[in-house]
CSV table of C-alpha atoms in Angstrom, one decimal:
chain,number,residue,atom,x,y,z
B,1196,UNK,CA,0.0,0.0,0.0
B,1197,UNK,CA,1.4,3.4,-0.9
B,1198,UNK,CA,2.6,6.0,1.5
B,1199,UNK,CA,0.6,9.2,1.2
B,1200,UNK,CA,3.3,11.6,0.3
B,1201,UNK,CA,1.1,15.0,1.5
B,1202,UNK,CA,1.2,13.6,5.0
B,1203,UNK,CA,4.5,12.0,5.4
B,1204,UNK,CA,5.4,15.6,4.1
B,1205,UNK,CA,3.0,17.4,6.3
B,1206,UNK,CA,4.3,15.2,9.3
B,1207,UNK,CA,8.0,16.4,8.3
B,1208,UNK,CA,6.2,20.4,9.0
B,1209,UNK,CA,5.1,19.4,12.2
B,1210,UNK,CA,8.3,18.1,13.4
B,1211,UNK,CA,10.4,21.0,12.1
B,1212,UNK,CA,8.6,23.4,14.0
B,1213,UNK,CA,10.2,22.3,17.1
B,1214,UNK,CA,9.3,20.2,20.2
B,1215,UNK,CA,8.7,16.7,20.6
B,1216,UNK,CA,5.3,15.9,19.5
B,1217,UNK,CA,3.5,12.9,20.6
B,1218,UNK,CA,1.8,10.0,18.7
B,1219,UNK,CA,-1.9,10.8,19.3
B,1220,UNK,CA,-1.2,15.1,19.0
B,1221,UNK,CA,0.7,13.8,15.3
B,1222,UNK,CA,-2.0,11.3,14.7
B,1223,UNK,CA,-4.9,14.0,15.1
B,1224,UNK,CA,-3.1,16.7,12.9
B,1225,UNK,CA,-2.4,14.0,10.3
B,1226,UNK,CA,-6.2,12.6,10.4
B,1227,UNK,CA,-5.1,9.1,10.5
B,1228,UNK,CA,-4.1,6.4,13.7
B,1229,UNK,CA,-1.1,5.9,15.7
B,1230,UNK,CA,0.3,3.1,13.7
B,1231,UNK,CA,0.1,4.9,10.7
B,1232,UNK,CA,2.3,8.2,12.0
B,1233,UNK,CA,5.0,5.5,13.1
B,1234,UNK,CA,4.9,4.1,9.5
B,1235,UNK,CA,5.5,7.9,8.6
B,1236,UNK,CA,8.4,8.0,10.5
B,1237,UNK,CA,9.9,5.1,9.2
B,1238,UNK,CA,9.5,6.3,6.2
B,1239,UNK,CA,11.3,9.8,7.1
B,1240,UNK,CA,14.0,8.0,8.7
B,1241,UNK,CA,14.5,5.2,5.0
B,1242,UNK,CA,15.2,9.3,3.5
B,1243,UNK,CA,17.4,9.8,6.3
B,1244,UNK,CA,15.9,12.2,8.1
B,1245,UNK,CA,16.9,12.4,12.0
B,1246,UNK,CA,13.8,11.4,13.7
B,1247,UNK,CA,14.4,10.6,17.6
B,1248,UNK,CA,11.7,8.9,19.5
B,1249,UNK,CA,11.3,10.1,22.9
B,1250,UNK,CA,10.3,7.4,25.6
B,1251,UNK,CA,7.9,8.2,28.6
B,1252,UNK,CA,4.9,10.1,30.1
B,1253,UNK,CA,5.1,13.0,27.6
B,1254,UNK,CA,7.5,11.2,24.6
B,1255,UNK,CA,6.6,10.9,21.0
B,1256,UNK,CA,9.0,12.3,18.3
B,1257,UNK,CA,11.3,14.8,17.5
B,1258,UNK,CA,14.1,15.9,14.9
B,1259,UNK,CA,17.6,15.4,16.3
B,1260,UNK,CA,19.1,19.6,17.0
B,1261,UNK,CA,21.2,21.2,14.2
B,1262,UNK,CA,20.4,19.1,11.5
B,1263,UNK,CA,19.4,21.5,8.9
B,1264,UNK,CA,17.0,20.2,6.7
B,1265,UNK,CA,16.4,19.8,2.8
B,1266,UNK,CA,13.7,21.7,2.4
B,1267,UNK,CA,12.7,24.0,5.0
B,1268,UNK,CA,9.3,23.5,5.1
B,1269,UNK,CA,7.3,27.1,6.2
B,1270,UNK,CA,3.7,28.0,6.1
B,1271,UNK,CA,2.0,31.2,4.3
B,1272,UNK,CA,1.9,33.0,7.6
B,1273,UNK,CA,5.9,31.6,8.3
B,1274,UNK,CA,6.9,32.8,5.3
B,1275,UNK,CA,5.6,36.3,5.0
B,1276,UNK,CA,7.0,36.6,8.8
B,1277,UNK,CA,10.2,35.4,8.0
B,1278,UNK,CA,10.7,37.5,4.8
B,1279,UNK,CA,9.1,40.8,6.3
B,1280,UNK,CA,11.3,40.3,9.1
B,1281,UNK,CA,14.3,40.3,6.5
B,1282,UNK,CA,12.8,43.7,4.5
B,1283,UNK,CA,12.6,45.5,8.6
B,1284,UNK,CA,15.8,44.0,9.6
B,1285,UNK,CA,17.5,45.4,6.7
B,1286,UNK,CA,15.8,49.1,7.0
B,1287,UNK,CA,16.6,49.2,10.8
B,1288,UNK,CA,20.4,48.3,10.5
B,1289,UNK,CA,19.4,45.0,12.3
B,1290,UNK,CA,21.3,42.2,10.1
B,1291,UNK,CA,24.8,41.6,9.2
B,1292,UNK,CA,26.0,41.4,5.8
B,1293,UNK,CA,23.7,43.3,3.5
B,1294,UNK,CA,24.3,40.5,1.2
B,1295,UNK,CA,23.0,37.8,3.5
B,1296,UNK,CA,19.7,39.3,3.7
B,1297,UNK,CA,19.4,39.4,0.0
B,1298,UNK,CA,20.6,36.4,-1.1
B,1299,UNK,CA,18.4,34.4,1.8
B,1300,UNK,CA,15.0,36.7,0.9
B,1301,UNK,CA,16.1,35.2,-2.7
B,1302,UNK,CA,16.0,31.6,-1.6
B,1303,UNK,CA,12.9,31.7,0.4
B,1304,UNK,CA,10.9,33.4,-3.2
B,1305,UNK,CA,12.3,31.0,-5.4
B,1306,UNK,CA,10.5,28.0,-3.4
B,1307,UNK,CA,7.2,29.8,-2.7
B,1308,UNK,CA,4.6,28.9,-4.6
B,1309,UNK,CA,3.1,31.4,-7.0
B,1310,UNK,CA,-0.2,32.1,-4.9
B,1311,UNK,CA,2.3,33.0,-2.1
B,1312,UNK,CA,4.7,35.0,-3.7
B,1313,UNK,CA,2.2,36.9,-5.7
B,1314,UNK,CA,0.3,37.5,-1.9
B,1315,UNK,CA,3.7,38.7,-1.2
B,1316,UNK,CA,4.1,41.3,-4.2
B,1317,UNK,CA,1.1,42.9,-3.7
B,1318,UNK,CA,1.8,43.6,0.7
B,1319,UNK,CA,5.4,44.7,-0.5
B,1320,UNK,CA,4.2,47.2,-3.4
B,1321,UNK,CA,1.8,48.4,-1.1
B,1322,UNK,CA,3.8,48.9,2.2
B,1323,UNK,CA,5.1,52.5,2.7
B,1324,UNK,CA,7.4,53.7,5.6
B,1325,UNK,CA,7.4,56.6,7.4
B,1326,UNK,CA,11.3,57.3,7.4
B,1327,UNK,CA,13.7,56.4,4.6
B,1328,UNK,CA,16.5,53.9,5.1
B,1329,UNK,CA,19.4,54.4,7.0
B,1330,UNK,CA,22.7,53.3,5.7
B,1331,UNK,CA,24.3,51.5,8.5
B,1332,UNK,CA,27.9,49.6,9.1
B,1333,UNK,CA,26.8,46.5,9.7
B,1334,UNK,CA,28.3,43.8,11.9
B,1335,UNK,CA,30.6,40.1,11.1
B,1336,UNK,CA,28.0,37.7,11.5
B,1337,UNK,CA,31.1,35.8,13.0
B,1338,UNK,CA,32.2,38.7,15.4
B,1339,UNK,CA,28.4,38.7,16.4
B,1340,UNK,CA,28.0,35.3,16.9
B,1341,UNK,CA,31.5,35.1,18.9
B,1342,UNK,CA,30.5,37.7,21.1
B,1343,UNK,CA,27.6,35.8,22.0
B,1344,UNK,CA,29.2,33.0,23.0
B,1345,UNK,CA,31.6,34.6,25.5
B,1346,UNK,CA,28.6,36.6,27.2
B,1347,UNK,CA,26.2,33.7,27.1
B,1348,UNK,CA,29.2,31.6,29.1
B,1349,UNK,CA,30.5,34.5,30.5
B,1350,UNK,CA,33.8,33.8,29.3
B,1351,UNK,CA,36.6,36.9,28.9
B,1352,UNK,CA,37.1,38.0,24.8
B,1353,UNK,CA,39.4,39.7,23.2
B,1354,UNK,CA,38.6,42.2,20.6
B,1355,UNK,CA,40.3,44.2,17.8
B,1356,UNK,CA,38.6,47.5,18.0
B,1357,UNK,CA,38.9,50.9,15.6
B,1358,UNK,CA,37.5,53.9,17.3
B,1359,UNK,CA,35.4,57.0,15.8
B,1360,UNK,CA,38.8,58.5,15.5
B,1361,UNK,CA,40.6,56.2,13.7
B,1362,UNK,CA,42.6,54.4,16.2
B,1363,UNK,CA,42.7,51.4,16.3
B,1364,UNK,CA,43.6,49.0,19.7
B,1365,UNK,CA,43.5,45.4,21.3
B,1366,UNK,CA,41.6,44.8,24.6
B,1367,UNK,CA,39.9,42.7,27.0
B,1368,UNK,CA,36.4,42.9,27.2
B,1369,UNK,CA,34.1,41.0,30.0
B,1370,UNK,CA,30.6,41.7,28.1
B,1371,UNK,CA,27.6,41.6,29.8
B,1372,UNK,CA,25.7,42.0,26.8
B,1373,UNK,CA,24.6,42.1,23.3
B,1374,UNK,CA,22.4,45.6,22.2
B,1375,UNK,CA,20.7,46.9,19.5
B,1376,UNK,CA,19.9,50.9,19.1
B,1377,UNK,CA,18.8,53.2,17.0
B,1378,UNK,CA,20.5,50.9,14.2
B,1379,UNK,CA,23.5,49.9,15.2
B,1380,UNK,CA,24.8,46.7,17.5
B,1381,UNK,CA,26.5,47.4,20.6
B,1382,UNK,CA,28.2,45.1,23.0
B,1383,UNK,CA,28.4,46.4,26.7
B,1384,UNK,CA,31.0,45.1,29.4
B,1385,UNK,CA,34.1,45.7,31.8
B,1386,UNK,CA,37.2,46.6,30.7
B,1387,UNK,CA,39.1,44.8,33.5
B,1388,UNK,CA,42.5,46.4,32.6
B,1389,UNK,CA,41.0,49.4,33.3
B,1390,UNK,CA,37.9,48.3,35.7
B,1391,UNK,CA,35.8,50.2,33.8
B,1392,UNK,CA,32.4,49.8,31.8
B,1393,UNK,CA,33.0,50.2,28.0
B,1394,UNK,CA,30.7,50.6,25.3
B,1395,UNK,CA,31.9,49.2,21.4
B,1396,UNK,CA,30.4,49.6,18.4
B,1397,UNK,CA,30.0,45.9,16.9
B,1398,UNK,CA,30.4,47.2,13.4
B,1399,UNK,CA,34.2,48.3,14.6
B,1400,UNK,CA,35.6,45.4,16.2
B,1401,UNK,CA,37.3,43.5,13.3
B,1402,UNK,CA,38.2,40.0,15.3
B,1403,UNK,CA,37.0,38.2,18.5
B,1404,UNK,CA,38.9,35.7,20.2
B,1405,UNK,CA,37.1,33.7,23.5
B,1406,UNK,CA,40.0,33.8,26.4
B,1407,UNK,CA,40.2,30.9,29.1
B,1408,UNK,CA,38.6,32.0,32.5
B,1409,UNK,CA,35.5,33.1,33.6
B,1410,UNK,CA,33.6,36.0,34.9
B,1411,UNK,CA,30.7,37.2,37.1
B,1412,UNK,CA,28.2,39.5,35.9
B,1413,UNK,CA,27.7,42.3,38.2
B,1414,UNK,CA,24.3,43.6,39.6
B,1415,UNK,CA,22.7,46.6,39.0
B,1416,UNK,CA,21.3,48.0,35.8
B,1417,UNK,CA,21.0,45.5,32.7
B,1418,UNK,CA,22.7,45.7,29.2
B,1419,UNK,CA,20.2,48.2,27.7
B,1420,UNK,CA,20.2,50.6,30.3
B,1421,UNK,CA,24.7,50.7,30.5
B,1422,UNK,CA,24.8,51.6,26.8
B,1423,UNK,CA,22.0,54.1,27.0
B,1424,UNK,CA,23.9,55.4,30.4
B,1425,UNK,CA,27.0,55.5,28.5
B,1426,UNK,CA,25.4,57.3,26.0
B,1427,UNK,CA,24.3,59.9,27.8
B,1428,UNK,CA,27.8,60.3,30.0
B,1429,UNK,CA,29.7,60.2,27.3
B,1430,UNK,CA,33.0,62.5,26.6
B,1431,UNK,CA,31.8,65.1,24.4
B,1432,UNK,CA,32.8,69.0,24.1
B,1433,UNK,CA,30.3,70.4,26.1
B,1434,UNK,CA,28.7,69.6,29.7
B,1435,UNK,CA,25.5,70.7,29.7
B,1436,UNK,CA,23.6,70.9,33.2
B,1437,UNK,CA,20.2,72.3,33.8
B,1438,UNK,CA,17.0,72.1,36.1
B,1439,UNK,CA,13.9,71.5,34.7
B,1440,UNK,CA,10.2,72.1,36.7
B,1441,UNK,CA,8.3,68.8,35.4
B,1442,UNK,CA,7.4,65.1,35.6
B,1443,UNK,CA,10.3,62.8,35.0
B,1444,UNK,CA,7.6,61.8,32.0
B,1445,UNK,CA,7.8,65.1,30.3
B,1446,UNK,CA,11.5,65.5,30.5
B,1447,UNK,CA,12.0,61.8,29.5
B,1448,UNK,CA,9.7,62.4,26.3
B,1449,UNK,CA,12.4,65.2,24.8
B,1450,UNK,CA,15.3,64.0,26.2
B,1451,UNK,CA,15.5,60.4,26.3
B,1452,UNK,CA,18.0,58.3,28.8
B,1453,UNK,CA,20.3,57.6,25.7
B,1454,UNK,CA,20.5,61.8,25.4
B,1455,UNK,CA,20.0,63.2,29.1
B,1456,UNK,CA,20.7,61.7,32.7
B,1457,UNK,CA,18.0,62.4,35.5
B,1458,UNK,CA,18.2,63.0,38.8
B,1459,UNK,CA,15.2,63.5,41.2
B,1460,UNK,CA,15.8,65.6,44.4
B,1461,UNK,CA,14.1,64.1,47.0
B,1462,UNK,CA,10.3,64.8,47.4
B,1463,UNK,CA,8.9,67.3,49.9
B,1464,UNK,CA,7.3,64.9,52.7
B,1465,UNK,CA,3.9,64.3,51.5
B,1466,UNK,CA,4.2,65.3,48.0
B,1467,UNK,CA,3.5,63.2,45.3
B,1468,UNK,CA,6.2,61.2,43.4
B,1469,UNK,CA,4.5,62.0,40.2
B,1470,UNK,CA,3.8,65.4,40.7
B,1471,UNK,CA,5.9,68.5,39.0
B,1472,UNK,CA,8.9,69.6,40.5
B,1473,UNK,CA,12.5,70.6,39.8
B,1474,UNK,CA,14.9,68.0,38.6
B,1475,UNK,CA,18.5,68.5,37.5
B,1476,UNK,CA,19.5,66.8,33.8
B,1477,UNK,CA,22.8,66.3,32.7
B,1478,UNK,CA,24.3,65.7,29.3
B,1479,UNK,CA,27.2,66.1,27.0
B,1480,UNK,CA,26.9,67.2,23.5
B,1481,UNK,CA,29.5,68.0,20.4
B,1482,UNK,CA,27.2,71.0,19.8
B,1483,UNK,CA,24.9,73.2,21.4
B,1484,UNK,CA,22.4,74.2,18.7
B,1485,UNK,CA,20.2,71.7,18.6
B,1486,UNK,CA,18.7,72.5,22.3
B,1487,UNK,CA,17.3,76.0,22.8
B,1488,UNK,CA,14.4,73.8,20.3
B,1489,UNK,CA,14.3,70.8,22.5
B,1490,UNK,CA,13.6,73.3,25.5
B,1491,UNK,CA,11.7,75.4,23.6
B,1492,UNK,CA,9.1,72.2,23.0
B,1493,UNK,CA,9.4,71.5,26.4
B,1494,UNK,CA,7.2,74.5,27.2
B,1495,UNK,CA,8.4,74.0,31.5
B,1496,UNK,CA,10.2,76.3,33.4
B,1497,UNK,CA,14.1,75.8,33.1
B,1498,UNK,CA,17.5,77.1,34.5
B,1499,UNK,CA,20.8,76.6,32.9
B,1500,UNK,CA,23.6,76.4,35.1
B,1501,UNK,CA,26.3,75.8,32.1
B,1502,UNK,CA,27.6,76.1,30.1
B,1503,UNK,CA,26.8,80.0,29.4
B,1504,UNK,CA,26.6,79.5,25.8
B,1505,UNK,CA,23.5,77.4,25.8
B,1506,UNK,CA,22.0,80.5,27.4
B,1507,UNK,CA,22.9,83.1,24.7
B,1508,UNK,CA,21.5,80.4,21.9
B,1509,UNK,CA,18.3,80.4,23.9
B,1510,UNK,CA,18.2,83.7,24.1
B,1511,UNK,CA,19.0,84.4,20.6
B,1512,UNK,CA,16.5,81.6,19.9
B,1513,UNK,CA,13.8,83.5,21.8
B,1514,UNK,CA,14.3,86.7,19.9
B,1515,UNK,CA,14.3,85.1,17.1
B,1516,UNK,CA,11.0,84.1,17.5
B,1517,UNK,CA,9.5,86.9,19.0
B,1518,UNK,CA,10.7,88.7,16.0
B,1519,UNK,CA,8.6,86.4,13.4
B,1520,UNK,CA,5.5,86.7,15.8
B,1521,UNK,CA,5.5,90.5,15.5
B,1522,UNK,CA,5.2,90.3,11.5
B,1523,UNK,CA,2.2,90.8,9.7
């Protein structure tokens, strides 16, 4: 009697989404009886395909982990998922090679049927975005993937970094973490020949080596919030420090914790934590001209302690724009 090839295949989908799946779950998605989903195995494993059976309460079958199978078997919904993810991933900075994403968007159309790619067409043609793409330095998927590694185990890497100036250096890094923002890959860690938290650019480190030893992770703030705090402390040209009458909400909203840090005097007993009040910001910028706007749209009370330039561009700002209301 002749295998059903639909279901031996549709079996092979079910499997390749991950898990072990038991007989009677397999034998209700397949329509047929338990005997018959262990003759469909069989028949996977004569095309030697790496099905395990798992013994027990809660065993049933499974692929065997890092096989990679001919084909990849995806859904509609799988595949529009998979290749939207590669179109966003590519317009946020978020993949490595530019190429990669191409040439694996390429593979996954050839294989789609023509109902599905022509489904496809018609979303993509249609889609618009609200910001154009950025052109981003991208990462080495193997610098990435390396980096990974050392902060999944906690293991000590070494790194061959070029900075925004041009220099380039060799250094230790204990990384904490892997993070993505505003387009670009960071990693976040200890330097411990300096004992210091360091922030790199993933698209500037050219190699990364795993070192023997270990490390603990400190406590305290996570991966997102160091780079964001390192962001915002960051050596720049000026130091800017003001105090702002507002709700850490309002402040937050113009300049964000990668921008500005915050610090909240202590409340007035009785007064609410949520309520208005003065609250010091600090940041560094190259240049100043970009925040006599950002107060501007504030619209809260502000004083500037330094530097005293910031204070002549608001000023000049101010006239500025008193001198356009007064026009007819």
């Amino acid at each position: 009697m002749p295998r059903p090839t639909g279901r031996v295949l549709t079996l092979l989908e079910l499997l390749q989404s991950g898990g072990t799946r038991t007989v009677a779950e397999l034998a209700d998605r397949l329509g047929v009886e338990g005997r018959t989903v262990r003759r469909y195995v069989e028949h996977l494993i004569d095309l030697d395909v790496p099905v395990e059976s798992v013994r027990g309460r809660y065993g049933g079958y499974r692929l065997a982990p890092g096989y990679r199978l001919p084909p990849l078997m995806l859904s509609d919904d799988e595949a529009l998922a998979v290749l939207l993810g590669l179109v966003a991933g590519r317009r946020a900075g978020l993949t490595t090679e530019h190429t990669a994403s191409e040439t694996a968007s390429a593979k996954i159309r050839r294989v789609l049927p023509k109902h599905i790619a022509r489904r496809l067409d018609t979303l993509l043609e249609s889609l618009a975005f609200t910001e154009r793409p950025g052109e981003f330095d991208t990462p080495d998927a193997g610098v990435l993937l390396a980096i990974a590694d050392a902060v999944r185990h906690r293991r000590p890497v070494s790194i061959r970094y070029t900075d925004r100036d041009g220099r380039r250096s060799e250094r230790t890094l204990h990384a904490y973490g892997i993070v993505a923002h505003s387009g670009r890959w960071y990693v976040t860690g200890t330097d411990p020949g300096i004992g210091e938290d360091r922030t790199f650019r993933l698209d500037r480190i050219a190699d990364a080596r795993t070192l023997p030893g270990s490390f603990e992770a400190p406590m305290g703030p996570g991966p997102a919030q160091r780079v964001l705090s390192g962001f915002a402390t960051a050596e720049y040209q000026h130091e800017v420090t003001l105090r702002i009458h507002g709700t850490v909400e309002q402040i937050r909203a113009h300049l964000p914790a990668g921008v500005a840090s915050l610090k909240e005097d202590e409340p007035v007993a009785g007064e609410d934590r949520a309520a208005e009040r003065w609250l010091r910001v600090e940041l560094r910028a190259e240049r100043l001209d970009w925040l006599p706007p950002v107060l501007a749209s504030l619209d809260r009370p502000f004083v500037i302690e330094r530097p005293d330039e910031l204070r002549d561009l608001v000023i000049e700002l101010a006239d500025r724009l008193a001198s356009y209301a007064r026009r007819a």
